[in-house]
Tab-separated table of C-alpha atoms and ligand atoms in Angstrom:
chain	number	residue	atom	x	y	z
A	1	UNK	CA	66.090	25.389	10.634
A	2	UNK	CA	66.028	21.635	11.087
A	3	UNK	CA	68.985	19.811	9.480
A	4	UNK	CA	68.112	16.728	7.247
A	5	UNK	CA	70.747	14.104	7.878
A	6	UNK	CA	71.740	11.564	5.292
A	7	UNK	CA	70.678	8.913	7.941
A	8	UNK	CA	67.167	10.425	8.103
A	9	UNK	CA	66.993	10.225	4.214
A	10	UNK	CA	68.230	6.564	4.350
A	11	UNK	CA	65.636	5.926	6.974
A	12	UNK	CA	62.739	7.355	4.894
A	13	UNK	CA	63.830	5.465	1.862
A	14	UNK	CA	63.853	2.311	3.747
A	15	UNK	CA	60.387	3.000	5.072
A	16	UNK	CA	59.097	3.946	1.510
A	17	UNK	CA	60.683	0.675	0.260
A	18	UNK	CA	58.852	-1.425	2.890
A	19	UNK	CA	55.520	0.257	1.932
A	20	UNK	CA	56.102	-0.488	-1.759
A	21	UNK	CA	57.061	-3.990	-1.061
A	22	UNK	CA	54.000	-4.610	0.987
A	23	UNK	CA	51.778	-3.645	-2.054
A	24	UNK	CA	53.388	-6.432	-4.220
A	25	UNK	CA	52.264	-9.969	-4.437
A	26	UNK	CA	53.945	-12.178	-1.893
A	27	UNK	CA	55.088	-14.664	-4.629
A	28	UNK	CA	57.130	-12.046	-6.608
A	29	UNK	CA	60.847	-12.710	-6.743
A	30	UNK	CA	62.595	-10.255	-4.368
A	31	UNK	CA	65.172	-8.515	-6.790
A	32	UNK	CA	66.503	-6.271	-3.907
A	33	UNK	CA	68.058	-9.022	-1.979
A	34	UNK	CA	71.757	-9.513	-3.231
A	35	UNK	CA	72.371	-12.813	-4.905
A	36	UNK	CA	76.182	-13.461	-5.181
A	37	UNK	CA	78.214	-10.324	-5.399
A	38	UNK	CA	76.650	-7.919	-2.939
A	39	UNK	CA	75.981	-4.651	-4.851
A	40	UNK	CA	74.135	-3.255	-1.868
A	41	UNK	CA	77.387	-2.864	-0.163
A	42	UNK	CA	78.663	0.966	-0.002
A	43	UNK	CA	82.202	-0.382	0.326
A	44	UNK	CA	81.940	-2.560	-2.982
A	45	UNK	CA	80.126	0.413	-4.640
A	46	UNK	CA	83.028	2.722	-3.715
A	47	UNK	CA	85.620	0.296	-5.228
A	48	UNK	CA	83.505	-0.890	-8.204
A	49	UNK	CA	84.903	1.743	-10.767
A	50	UNK	CA	88.578	1.131	-9.806
A	51	UNK	CA	88.180	-2.682	-10.187
A	52	UNK	CA	86.376	-2.430	-13.512
A	53	UNK	CA	88.308	0.425	-15.063
A	54	UNK	CA	91.368	-2.074	-14.700
A	55	UNK	CA	90.092	-4.259	-17.482
A	56	UNK	CA	87.239	-2.281	-19.096
A	57	UNK	CA	87.225	0.987	-21.234
A	58	UNK	CA	83.690	2.690	-20.326
A	59	UNK	CA	83.918	5.213	-23.037
A	60	UNK	CA	84.762	2.664	-25.756
A	61	UNK	CA	81.973	0.290	-24.554
A	62	UNK	CA	79.467	3.005	-24.327
A	63	UNK	CA	80.269	4.350	-27.768
A	64	UNK	CA	79.891	0.924	-29.189
A	65	UNK	CA	76.417	0.444	-27.602
A	66	UNK	CA	75.234	4.000	-28.684
A	67	UNK	CA	76.214	3.075	-32.220
A	68	UNK	CA	74.583	-0.251	-32.214
A	69	UNK	CA	71.333	1.199	-30.768
A	70	UNK	CA	71.518	3.886	-33.312
A	71	UNK	CA	70.765	6.496	-30.565
A	72	UNK	CA	69.784	9.951	-32.096
A	73	UNK	CA	70.017	13.336	-30.101
A	74	UNK	CA	66.251	13.224	-29.549
A	75	UNK	CA	66.085	9.759	-28.136
A	76	UNK	CA	65.153	8.576	-24.615
A	77	UNK	CA	67.233	5.667	-23.342
A	78	UNK	CA	66.817	3.426	-20.411
A	79	UNK	CA	69.950	1.747	-18.721
A	80	UNK	CA	68.576	-1.057	-16.637
A	81	UNK	CA	71.098	-2.140	-13.898
A	82	UNK	CA	73.081	1.022	-14.538
A	83	UNK	CA	75.345	0.376	-11.521
A	84	UNK	CA	77.808	3.309	-11.223
A	85	UNK	CA	76.679	4.791	-14.630
A	86	UNK	CA	79.286	3.203	-16.786
A	87	UNK	CA	76.958	3.494	-19.773
A	88	UNK	CA	74.179	5.929	-18.662
A	89	UNK	CA	76.693	8.853	-18.077
A	90	UNK	CA	78.301	8.715	-21.520
A	91	UNK	CA	74.995	8.108	-23.196
A	92	UNK	CA	73.534	11.337	-21.643
A	93	UNK	CA	75.964	13.214	-24.163
A	94	UNK	CA	74.240	11.541	-27.085
A	95	UNK	CA	70.504	11.713	-26.366
A	96	UNK	CA	67.788	13.878	-24.863
A	97	UNK	CA	67.113	11.713	-21.763
A	98	UNK	CA	68.478	8.820	-19.963
A	99	UNK	CA	66.580	6.855	-17.269
A	100	UNK	CA	69.137	5.227	-15.058
A	101	UNK	CA	67.701	2.264	-13.010
A	102	UNK	CA	69.137	0.054	-10.379
A	103	UNK	CA	68.099	-1.802	-7.401
A	104	UNK	CA	71.132	-0.868	-5.337
A	105	UNK	CA	70.945	2.465	-3.554
A	106	UNK	CA	74.837	2.402	-3.053
A	107	UNK	CA	75.572	1.904	-6.729
A	108	UNK	CA	73.021	4.597	-7.576
A	109	UNK	CA	74.633	7.069	-5.200
A	110	UNK	CA	77.916	6.644	-6.868
A	111	UNK	CA	76.360	7.116	-10.265
A	112	UNK	CA	74.476	10.335	-9.178
A	113	UNK	CA	77.579	11.752	-7.610
A	114	UNK	CA	79.648	11.354	-10.852
A	115	UNK	CA	76.619	12.779	-12.793
A	116	UNK	CA	76.596	15.889	-10.547
A	117	UNK	CA	80.242	16.251	-10.913
A	118	UNK	CA	79.986	16.103	-14.710
A	119	UNK	CA	77.214	18.726	-14.601
A	120	UNK	CA	74.715	16.292	-16.434
A	121	UNK	CA	71.095	17.439	-16.265
A	122	UNK	CA	69.471	14.759	-18.442
A	123	UNK	CA	69.876	11.754	-16.422
A	124	UNK	CA	66.989	10.663	-14.103
A	125	UNK	CA	68.003	8.055	-11.540
A	126	UNK	CA	65.347	5.553	-10.437
A	127	UNK	CA	65.805	2.972	-7.571
A	128	UNK	CA	63.954	-0.183	-8.969
A	129	UNK	CA	64.806	-3.022	-11.108
A	130	UNK	CA	63.743	-5.378	-14.133
A	131	UNK	CA	60.626	-6.599	-12.070
A	132	UNK	CA	59.549	-3.431	-10.215
A	133	UNK	CA	60.572	-0.364	-12.252
A	134	UNK	CA	57.470	1.436	-13.566
A	135	UNK	CA	58.331	3.544	-16.572
A	136	UNK	CA	56.001	6.490	-16.396
A	137	UNK	CA	57.607	8.552	-19.204
A	138	UNK	CA	56.662	7.868	-22.847
A	139	UNK	CA	58.044	4.503	-24.162
A	140	UNK	CA	61.852	4.721	-24.627
A	141	UNK	CA	63.570	4.475	-27.986
A	142	UNK	CA	66.252	2.154	-26.705
A	143	UNK	CA	67.232	0.140	-23.694
A	144	UNK	CA	70.747	-1.095	-22.673
A	145	UNK	CA	71.402	-3.620	-20.028
A	146	UNK	CA	74.914	-4.662	-19.193
A	147	UNK	CA	75.890	-7.356	-16.894
A	148	UNK	CA	72.776	-7.233	-14.745
A	149	UNK	CA	70.067	-9.731	-16.118
A	150	UNK	CA	72.099	-12.718	-14.606
A	151	UNK	CA	70.939	-11.520	-11.311
A	152	UNK	CA	67.407	-13.185	-11.952
A	153	UNK	CA	66.567	-16.909	-12.316
A	154	UNK	CA	65.572	-17.868	-15.726
A	155	UNK	CA	61.688	-17.644	-15.297
A	156	UNK	CA	62.084	-14.112	-13.922
A	157	UNK	CA	64.572	-13.142	-16.718
A	158	UNK	CA	61.519	-13.915	-19.131
A	159	UNK	CA	59.166	-11.741	-16.979
A	160	UNK	CA	61.996	-8.997	-17.001
A	161	UNK	CA	62.335	-9.151	-20.754
A	162	UNK	CA	58.654	-8.964	-21.271
A	163	UNK	CA	58.651	-5.765	-19.113
A	164	UNK	CA	61.468	-4.150	-21.029
A	165	UNK	CA	59.607	-4.892	-24.291
A	166	UNK	CA	56.560	-2.914	-22.869
A	167	UNK	CA	58.840	0.019	-21.965
A	168	UNK	CA	60.051	0.281	-25.612
A	169	UNK	CA	58.315	2.132	-28.450
A	170	UNK	CA	57.444	-0.167	-31.598
A	171	UNK	CA	60.728	-1.036	-33.255
A	172	UNK	CA	62.659	0.170	-30.354
A	173	UNK	CA	66.023	-1.328	-29.775
A	174	UNK	CA	67.469	-3.384	-26.889
A	175	UNK	CA	71.082	-4.139	-26.427
A	176	UNK	CA	71.806	-6.934	-23.878
A	177	UNK	CA	75.289	-7.883	-22.718
A	178	UNK	CA	75.920	-10.559	-20.060
A	179	UNK	CA	77.696	-13.308	-18.823
A	180	UNK	CA	76.246	-16.214	-20.874
A	181	UNK	CA	77.538	-19.712	-21.232
A	182	UNK	CA	78.157	-21.001	-24.722
A	183	UNK	CA	80.645	-23.852	-23.819
A	184	UNK	CA	80.043	-27.571	-24.474
A	185	UNK	CA	77.945	-28.800	-21.503
A	186	UNK	CA	80.200	-31.820	-21.269
A	187	UNK	CA	83.349	-29.761	-20.635
A	188	UNK	CA	81.835	-27.238	-18.018
A	189	UNK	CA	84.493	-27.921	-15.463
A	190	UNK	CA	87.456	-26.900	-17.614
A	191	UNK	CA	85.556	-24.004	-19.069
A	192	UNK	CA	84.581	-22.563	-15.686
A	193	UNK	CA	88.080	-23.109	-14.496
A	194	UNK	CA	89.166	-20.950	-17.662
A	195	UNK	CA	86.606	-18.339	-16.766
A	196	UNK	CA	87.909	-18.086	-13.187
A	197	UNK	CA	91.505	-17.876	-14.480
A	198	UNK	CA	90.671	-15.128	-17.092
A	199	UNK	CA	89.042	-12.936	-14.289
A	200	UNK	CA	92.019	-13.651	-11.877
A	201	UNK	CA	94.374	-12.441	-14.550
A	202	UNK	CA	92.085	-9.338	-15.270
A	203	UNK	CA	91.310	-8.331	-11.707
A	204	UNK	CA	93.532	-10.144	-9.311
A	205	UNK	CA	92.271	-12.175	-6.298
A	206	UNK	CA	89.058	-9.957	-6.282
A	207	UNK	CA	88.314	-11.090	-9.821
A	208	UNK	CA	88.855	-14.756	-8.972
A	209	UNK	CA	86.377	-14.581	-5.932
A	210	UNK	CA	83.794	-12.696	-7.927
A	211	UNK	CA	83.797	-15.064	-10.726
A	212	UNK	CA	83.659	-18.085	-8.309
A	213	UNK	CA	80.790	-16.317	-6.706
A	214	UNK	CA	79.270	-15.660	-9.971
A	215	UNK	CA	79.077	-19.145	-11.074
A	216	UNK	CA	78.037	-20.694	-7.670
A	217	UNK	CA	75.470	-18.257	-6.609
A	218	UNK	CA	74.349	-16.045	-9.537
A	219	UNK	CA	72.016	-17.149	-12.534
A	220	UNK	CA	74.098	-16.931	-15.705
A	221	UNK	CA	72.405	-19.102	-18.203
A	222	UNK	CA	73.224	-20.854	-21.629
A	223	UNK	CA	72.973	-18.932	-24.928
A	224	UNK	CA	70.282	-21.211	-26.426
A	225	UNK	CA	68.116	-20.347	-23.303
A	226	UNK	CA	68.850	-16.621	-23.406
A	227	UNK	CA	67.997	-16.554	-27.046
A	228	UNK	CA	64.570	-18.385	-26.503
A	229	UNK	CA	63.848	-15.963	-23.690
A	230	UNK	CA	64.521	-12.965	-25.871
A	231	UNK	CA	62.303	-14.360	-28.705
A	232	UNK	CA	59.481	-15.265	-26.326
A	233	UNK	CA	59.442	-11.904	-24.677
A	234	UNK	CA	58.843	-10.226	-28.143
A	235	UNK	CA	62.343	-9.298	-29.506
A	236	UNK	CA	63.760	-10.260	-32.850
A	237	UNK	CA	67.389	-11.001	-32.402
A	238	UNK	CA	69.418	-8.844	-35.127
A	239	UNK	CA	72.793	-9.936	-34.016
A	240	UNK	CA	74.252	-12.268	-31.377
A	241	UNK	CA	77.886	-11.906	-30.711
A	242	UNK	CA	79.855	-14.376	-28.468
A	243	UNK	CA	83.415	-12.723	-27.884
A	244	UNK	CA	84.248	-15.895	-25.897
A	245	UNK	CA	82.624	-18.851	-24.118
A	246	UNK	CA	81.383	-16.792	-21.214
A	247	UNK	CA	80.090	-13.515	-22.751
A	248	UNK	CA	77.313	-12.756	-25.218
A	249	UNK	CA	75.800	-9.439	-26.529
A	250	UNK	CA	72.392	-9.283	-28.413
A	251	UNK	CA	71.129	-6.474	-30.406
A	252	UNK	CA	67.314	-6.871	-30.714
A	253	UNK	CA	64.383	-5.062	-32.042
A	254	UNK	CA	60.948	-5.109	-30.389
A	255	UNK	CA	58.474	-6.977	-32.437
A	256	UNK	CA	54.844	-5.647	-32.749
A	257	UNK	CA	53.152	-2.653	-31.042
B	1	SAM	C1	77.958	-6.044	-12.570
B	1	SAM	S1	77.041	-4.678	-12.177
B	1	SAM	C2	76.817	-3.869	-13.828
B	1	SAM	C3	76.713	-2.540	-13.688
B	1	SAM	C4	76.755	-1.611	-14.961
B	1	SAM	N1	75.744	-2.019	-15.753
B	1	SAM	C5	78.081	-1.691	-15.538
B	1	SAM	O1	78.096	-2.053	-16.807
B	1	SAM	O2	79.034	-1.361	-15.015
B	1	SAM	C6	75.348	-5.363	-11.966
B	1	SAM	C7	74.349	-4.338	-11.528
B	1	SAM	O3	73.028	-4.874	-11.607
B	1	SAM	C8	72.380	-4.348	-10.480
B	1	SAM	N2	71.185	-5.274	-10.437
B	1	SAM	C9	71.081	-6.483	-9.895
B	1	SAM	N3	69.805	-7.047	-9.828
B	1	SAM	C10	68.991	-6.133	-10.496
B	1	SAM	C11	67.626	-5.980	-10.921
B	1	SAM	N4	66.912	-7.062	-10.733
B	1	SAM	N5	67.384	-4.969	-11.535
B	1	SAM	C12	68.167	-3.951	-11.804
B	1	SAM	N6	69.345	-3.952	-11.523
B	1	SAM	C13	69.873	-4.961	-10.895
B	1	SAM	C14	73.207	-4.395	-9.261
B	1	SAM	O4	72.814	-3.583	-8.415
B	1	SAM	C15	74.481	-3.745	-9.989
B	1	SAM	O5	74.534	-2.455	-9.989
Protein backbone atom coordinates (compact mmCIF):
# COMPACT_ATOMS: atom_id res chain seq x y z
CA UNK A 1 0.00 0.00 0.00
CA UNK A 2 1.25 3.52 -0.80
CA UNK A 3 2.68 5.31 2.22
CA UNK A 4 1.52 8.93 2.68
CA UNK A 5 4.46 10.95 3.89
CA UNK A 6 4.18 14.08 6.05
CA UNK A 7 5.74 16.02 3.13
CA UNK A 8 2.90 14.92 0.82
CA UNK A 9 0.31 16.09 3.33
CA UNK A 10 2.12 19.46 3.63
CA UNK A 11 2.14 19.74 -0.17
CA UNK A 12 -1.62 19.04 -0.44
CA UNK A 13 -2.37 21.55 2.35
CA UNK A 14 -0.27 24.17 0.57
CA UNK A 15 -2.12 23.47 -2.71
CA UNK A 16 -5.52 23.68 -0.98
CA UNK A 17 -4.49 26.95 0.74
CA UNK A 18 -3.54 28.46 -2.62
CA UNK A 19 -6.89 27.44 -4.11
CA UNK A 20 -8.73 28.98 -1.14
CA UNK A 21 -6.67 32.17 -1.38
CA UNK A 22 -7.41 32.50 -5.12
CA UNK A 23 -11.16 32.60 -4.31
CA UNK A 24 -10.76 35.61 -1.98
CA UNK A 25 -10.81 39.26 -3.09
CA UNK A 26 -7.34 40.58 -3.96
CA UNK A 27 -7.80 43.47 -1.46
CA UNK A 28 -8.27 41.19 1.55
CA UNK A 29 -5.50 41.51 4.16
CA UNK A 30 -3.31 38.41 3.99
CA UNK A 31 -3.46 37.18 7.57
CA UNK A 32 -1.28 34.15 6.80
CA UNK A 33 1.85 36.22 6.27
CA UNK A 34 3.87 36.56 9.45
CA UNK A 35 4.08 40.09 10.80
CA UNK A 36 6.73 40.47 13.49
CA UNK A 37 7.38 37.26 15.41
CA UNK A 38 7.12 34.41 12.89
CA UNK A 39 4.69 31.86 14.34
CA UNK A 40 4.79 29.96 11.04
CA UNK A 41 8.25 28.72 12.04
CA UNK A 42 8.30 25.11 13.27
CA UNK A 43 11.34 25.92 15.41
CA UNK A 44 9.58 28.78 17.16
CA UNK A 45 6.42 26.69 17.63
CA UNK A 46 8.56 23.95 19.19
CA UNK A 47 10.08 26.36 21.71
CA UNK A 48 6.90 28.36 22.39
CA UNK A 49 5.62 26.45 25.43
CA UNK A 50 9.01 26.34 27.13
CA UNK A 51 9.40 30.10 26.75
CA UNK A 52 5.88 30.97 27.72
CA UNK A 53 5.62 28.60 30.66
CA UNK A 54 8.62 30.39 32.18
CA UNK A 55 6.37 33.38 32.96
CA UNK A 56 2.79 32.12 32.43
CA UNK A 57 0.64 29.61 34.26
CA UNK A 58 -1.59 28.19 31.47
CA UNK A 59 -3.91 26.40 33.89
CA UNK A 60 -4.52 29.45 36.09
CA UNK A 61 -5.04 31.70 33.03
CA UNK A 62 -7.49 29.23 31.46
CA UNK A 63 -9.46 28.75 34.68
CA UNK A 64 -9.79 32.51 35.03
CA UNK A 65 -11.06 32.85 31.43
CA UNK A 66 -13.49 29.93 31.83
CA UNK A 67 -14.92 31.53 34.99
CA UNK A 68 -15.19 34.96 33.36
CA UNK A 69 -16.91 33.52 30.27
CA UNK A 70 -19.20 31.51 32.56
CA UNK A 71 -18.62 28.41 30.41
CA UNK A 72 -21.10 25.60 31.12
CA UNK A 73 -20.56 21.85 30.42
CA UNK A 74 -22.93 22.09 27.41
CA UNK A 75 -21.20 25.12 25.87
CA UNK A 76 -19.37 25.47 22.57
CA UNK A 77 -16.29 27.68 22.73
CA UNK A 78 -14.05 29.14 20.01
CA UNK A 79 -10.40 29.90 20.77
CA UNK A 80 -9.23 32.28 18.04
CA UNK A 81 -5.45 32.35 17.59
CA UNK A 82 -5.18 29.27 19.79
CA UNK A 83 -1.43 28.82 19.26
CA UNK A 84 -0.21 25.66 20.98
CA UNK A 85 -3.49 25.31 22.88
CA UNK A 86 -2.75 27.20 26.12
CA UNK A 87 -6.48 27.90 26.58
CA UNK A 88 -8.22 25.47 24.19
CA UNK A 89 -6.89 22.29 25.78
CA UNK A 90 -7.96 23.28 29.31
CA UNK A 91 -11.30 24.61 28.10
CA UNK A 92 -12.00 21.16 26.59
CA UNK A 93 -12.35 19.78 30.13
CA UNK A 94 -15.11 22.29 30.95
CA UNK A 95 -17.36 22.36 27.89
CA UNK A 96 -18.87 20.19 25.16
CA UNK A 97 -16.79 21.36 22.22
CA UNK A 98 -13.86 23.68 21.53
CA UNK A 99 -13.04 25.01 18.07
CA UNK A 100 -9.34 25.85 18.13
CA UNK A 101 -8.42 28.17 15.25
CA UNK A 102 -5.04 29.46 14.12
CA UNK A 103 -3.41 30.62 10.89
CA UNK A 104 -0.14 28.88 11.71
CA UNK A 105 0.10 25.21 10.72
CA UNK A 106 3.19 24.86 12.94
CA UNK A 107 1.40 26.12 16.08
CA UNK A 108 -1.69 24.02 15.30
CA UNK A 109 0.44 20.89 14.91
CA UNK A 110 1.89 21.41 18.41
CA UNK A 111 -1.60 21.92 19.83
CA UNK A 112 -2.92 18.80 18.05
CA UNK A 113 -0.04 16.67 19.31
CA UNK A 114 -0.72 17.80 22.91
CA UNK A 115 -4.47 17.13 22.51
CA UNK A 116 -3.73 13.60 21.24
CA UNK A 117 -1.38 12.93 24.16
CA UNK A 118 -4.08 14.07 26.61
CA UNK A 119 -6.70 11.93 24.88
CA UNK A 120 -8.97 14.93 24.17
CA UNK A 121 -11.80 14.11 21.77
CA UNK A 122 -13.78 17.35 21.90
CA UNK A 123 -11.35 19.81 20.29
CA UNK A 124 -11.69 20.53 16.57
CA UNK A 125 -8.68 22.22 15.03
CA UNK A 126 -9.12 24.64 12.14
CA UNK A 127 -6.44 26.24 10.02
CA UNK A 128 -7.77 29.78 9.50
CA UNK A 129 -7.93 33.11 11.20
CA UNK A 130 -9.96 36.15 12.25
CA UNK A 131 -10.56 37.12 8.63
CA UNK A 132 -10.95 33.73 6.94
CA UNK A 133 -12.28 31.15 9.44
CA UNK A 134 -15.82 30.12 8.49
CA UNK A 135 -17.67 28.90 11.57
CA UNK A 136 -19.95 26.24 10.07
CA UNK A 137 -21.22 24.80 13.38
CA UNK A 138 -24.04 26.45 15.35
CA UNK A 139 -23.20 29.85 16.87
CA UNK A 140 -20.79 29.54 19.79
CA UNK A 141 -21.65 30.39 23.40
CA UNK A 142 -18.27 32.00 24.04
CA UNK A 143 -15.08 33.11 22.31
CA UNK A 144 -11.65 33.61 23.81
CA UNK A 145 -8.76 35.24 22.03
CA UNK A 146 -5.43 35.75 23.79
CA UNK A 147 -2.46 37.68 22.40
CA UNK A 148 -3.54 37.28 18.76
CA UNK A 149 -5.61 40.28 17.56
CA UNK A 150 -2.55 42.58 17.55
CA UNK A 151 -1.40 40.75 14.38
CA UNK A 152 -3.97 42.76 12.41
CA UNK A 153 -3.88 46.49 11.57
CA UNK A 154 -6.70 48.47 13.20
CA UNK A 155 -9.19 48.49 10.31
CA UNK A 156 -8.81 44.71 9.99
CA UNK A 157 -9.23 44.36 13.77
CA UNK A 158 -12.68 45.93 13.31
CA UNK A 159 -13.51 43.47 10.50
CA UNK A 160 -12.22 40.63 12.69
CA UNK A 161 -14.32 41.65 15.72
CA UNK A 162 -17.44 41.97 13.56
CA UNK A 163 -16.80 38.45 12.26
CA UNK A 164 -16.39 37.15 15.83
CA UNK A 165 -19.72 38.75 16.78
CA UNK A 166 -21.37 36.84 13.90
CA UNK A 167 -19.95 33.54 15.22
CA UNK A 168 -21.57 34.10 18.64
CA UNK A 169 -25.12 33.43 19.78
CA UNK A 170 -27.14 36.43 21.09
CA UNK A 171 -25.73 37.46 24.50
CA UNK A 172 -22.72 35.22 23.88
CA UNK A 173 -19.51 36.34 25.55
CA UNK A 174 -16.12 37.39 24.26
CA UNK A 175 -12.93 37.42 26.33
CA UNK A 176 -10.13 39.37 24.68
CA UNK A 177 -6.65 39.70 26.15
CA UNK A 178 -3.84 41.40 24.28
CA UNK A 179 -0.94 43.80 24.35
CA UNK A 180 -2.82 47.11 24.36
CA UNK A 181 -1.15 50.42 25.18
CA UNK A 182 -2.58 52.63 27.92
CA UNK A 183 0.51 54.73 28.69
CA UNK A 184 0.62 58.51 28.22
CA UNK A 185 1.35 59.23 24.54
CA UNK A 186 3.88 61.91 25.51
CA UNK A 187 5.91 59.34 27.47
CA UNK A 188 5.91 56.57 24.89
CA UNK A 189 9.69 56.17 24.75
CA UNK A 190 10.14 55.55 28.50
CA UNK A 191 7.05 53.32 28.54
CA UNK A 192 8.24 51.15 25.66
CA UNK A 193 11.68 50.85 27.28
CA UNK A 194 9.91 49.61 30.45
CA UNK A 195 7.99 47.05 28.34
CA UNK A 196 11.19 45.75 26.75
CA UNK A 197 12.96 45.55 30.16
CA UNK A 198 10.01 43.69 31.69
CA UNK A 199 9.94 41.04 28.94
CA UNK A 200 13.73 40.69 29.12
CA UNK A 201 13.43 40.04 32.89
CA UNK A 202 10.66 37.47 32.24
CA UNK A 203 12.08 35.64 29.21
CA UNK A 204 15.72 36.69 28.85
CA UNK A 205 17.21 37.87 25.53
CA UNK A 206 14.44 36.12 23.50
CA UNK A 207 11.86 38.18 25.40
CA UNK A 208 13.75 41.37 24.71
CA UNK A 209 13.97 40.72 20.98
CA UNK A 210 10.31 39.58 20.81
CA UNK A 211 9.07 42.73 22.55
CA UNK A 212 11.22 44.98 20.36
CA UNK A 213 9.86 43.18 17.27
CA UNK A 214 6.35 43.45 18.72
CA UNK A 215 6.48 47.22 19.07
CA UNK A 216 8.26 47.79 15.75
CA UNK A 217 6.46 45.36 13.40
CA UNK A 218 3.15 44.26 14.97
CA UNK A 219 -0.07 46.23 15.44
CA UNK A 220 -0.77 46.70 19.13
CA UNK A 221 -3.04 49.69 19.53
CA UNK A 222 -4.21 52.18 22.19
CA UNK A 223 -6.84 51.19 24.76
CA UNK A 224 -9.30 53.86 23.58
CA UNK A 225 -9.07 52.58 20.00
CA UNK A 226 -9.57 48.96 21.11
CA UNK A 227 -12.63 49.95 23.15
CA UNK A 228 -14.11 51.88 20.20
CA UNK A 229 -13.51 48.91 17.91
CA UNK A 230 -15.22 46.49 20.30
CA UNK A 231 -18.28 48.75 20.62
CA UNK A 232 -18.54 49.41 16.90
CA UNK A 233 -18.28 45.68 16.22
CA UNK A 234 -21.42 45.08 18.31
CA UNK A 235 -20.03 44.24 21.75
CA UNK A 236 -20.97 45.71 25.13
CA UNK A 237 -17.86 45.94 27.30
CA UNK A 238 -18.70 44.49 30.72
CA UNK A 239 -15.26 44.87 32.28
CA UNK A 240 -11.96 46.34 31.09
CA UNK A 241 -8.84 45.45 33.07
CA UNK A 242 -5.43 47.01 32.63
CA UNK A 243 -3.01 45.04 34.82
CA UNK A 244 -0.25 47.36 33.56
CA UNK A 245 0.26 49.95 30.82
CA UNK A 246 0.86 47.28 28.11
CA UNK A 247 -1.79 44.66 28.72
CA UNK A 248 -5.58 44.78 28.67
CA UNK A 249 -8.35 42.26 28.95
CA UNK A 250 -11.99 42.83 28.07
CA UNK A 251 -15.01 40.77 28.92
CA UNK A 252 -17.79 41.61 26.46
CA UNK A 253 -21.31 40.54 25.59
CA UNK A 254 -22.65 40.45 22.08
CA UNK A 255 -25.39 43.04 21.62
CA UNK A 256 -28.41 42.30 19.47
CA UNK A 257 -29.21 39.14 17.53
C1 LIG B 1 1.40 35.07 20.91
S1 LIG B 1 0.64 33.70 20.14
C2 LIG B 1 -0.71 33.40 21.29
C3 LIG B 1 -1.17 31.97 21.24
C4 LIG B 1 -2.16 31.55 22.32
N1 LIG B 1 -3.41 32.27 22.21
C5 LIG B 1 -1.58 31.69 23.69
O1 LIG B 1 -2.24 32.29 24.56
O2 LIG B 1 -0.50 31.17 23.95
C6 LIG B 1 -0.21 34.45 18.76
C7 LIG B 1 -0.95 33.43 17.89
O3 LIG B 1 -1.83 34.15 17.02
C8 LIG B 1 -1.80 33.50 15.77
N2 LIG B 1 -2.29 34.44 14.75
C9 LIG B 1 -1.63 35.44 14.13
N3 LIG B 1 -2.44 36.08 13.27
C10 LIG B 1 -3.65 35.46 13.34
C11 LIG B 1 -4.89 35.64 12.67
N4 LIG B 1 -5.08 36.60 11.77
N5 LIG B 1 -5.91 34.82 12.99
C12 LIG B 1 -5.76 33.84 13.92
N6 LIG B 1 -4.60 33.61 14.57
C13 LIG B 1 -3.56 34.41 14.29
C14 LIG B 1 -0.35 33.08 15.61
O4 LIG B 1 -0.19 32.08 14.62
C15 LIG B 1 -0.02 32.60 17.01
O5 LIG B 1 -0.31 31.24 17.17
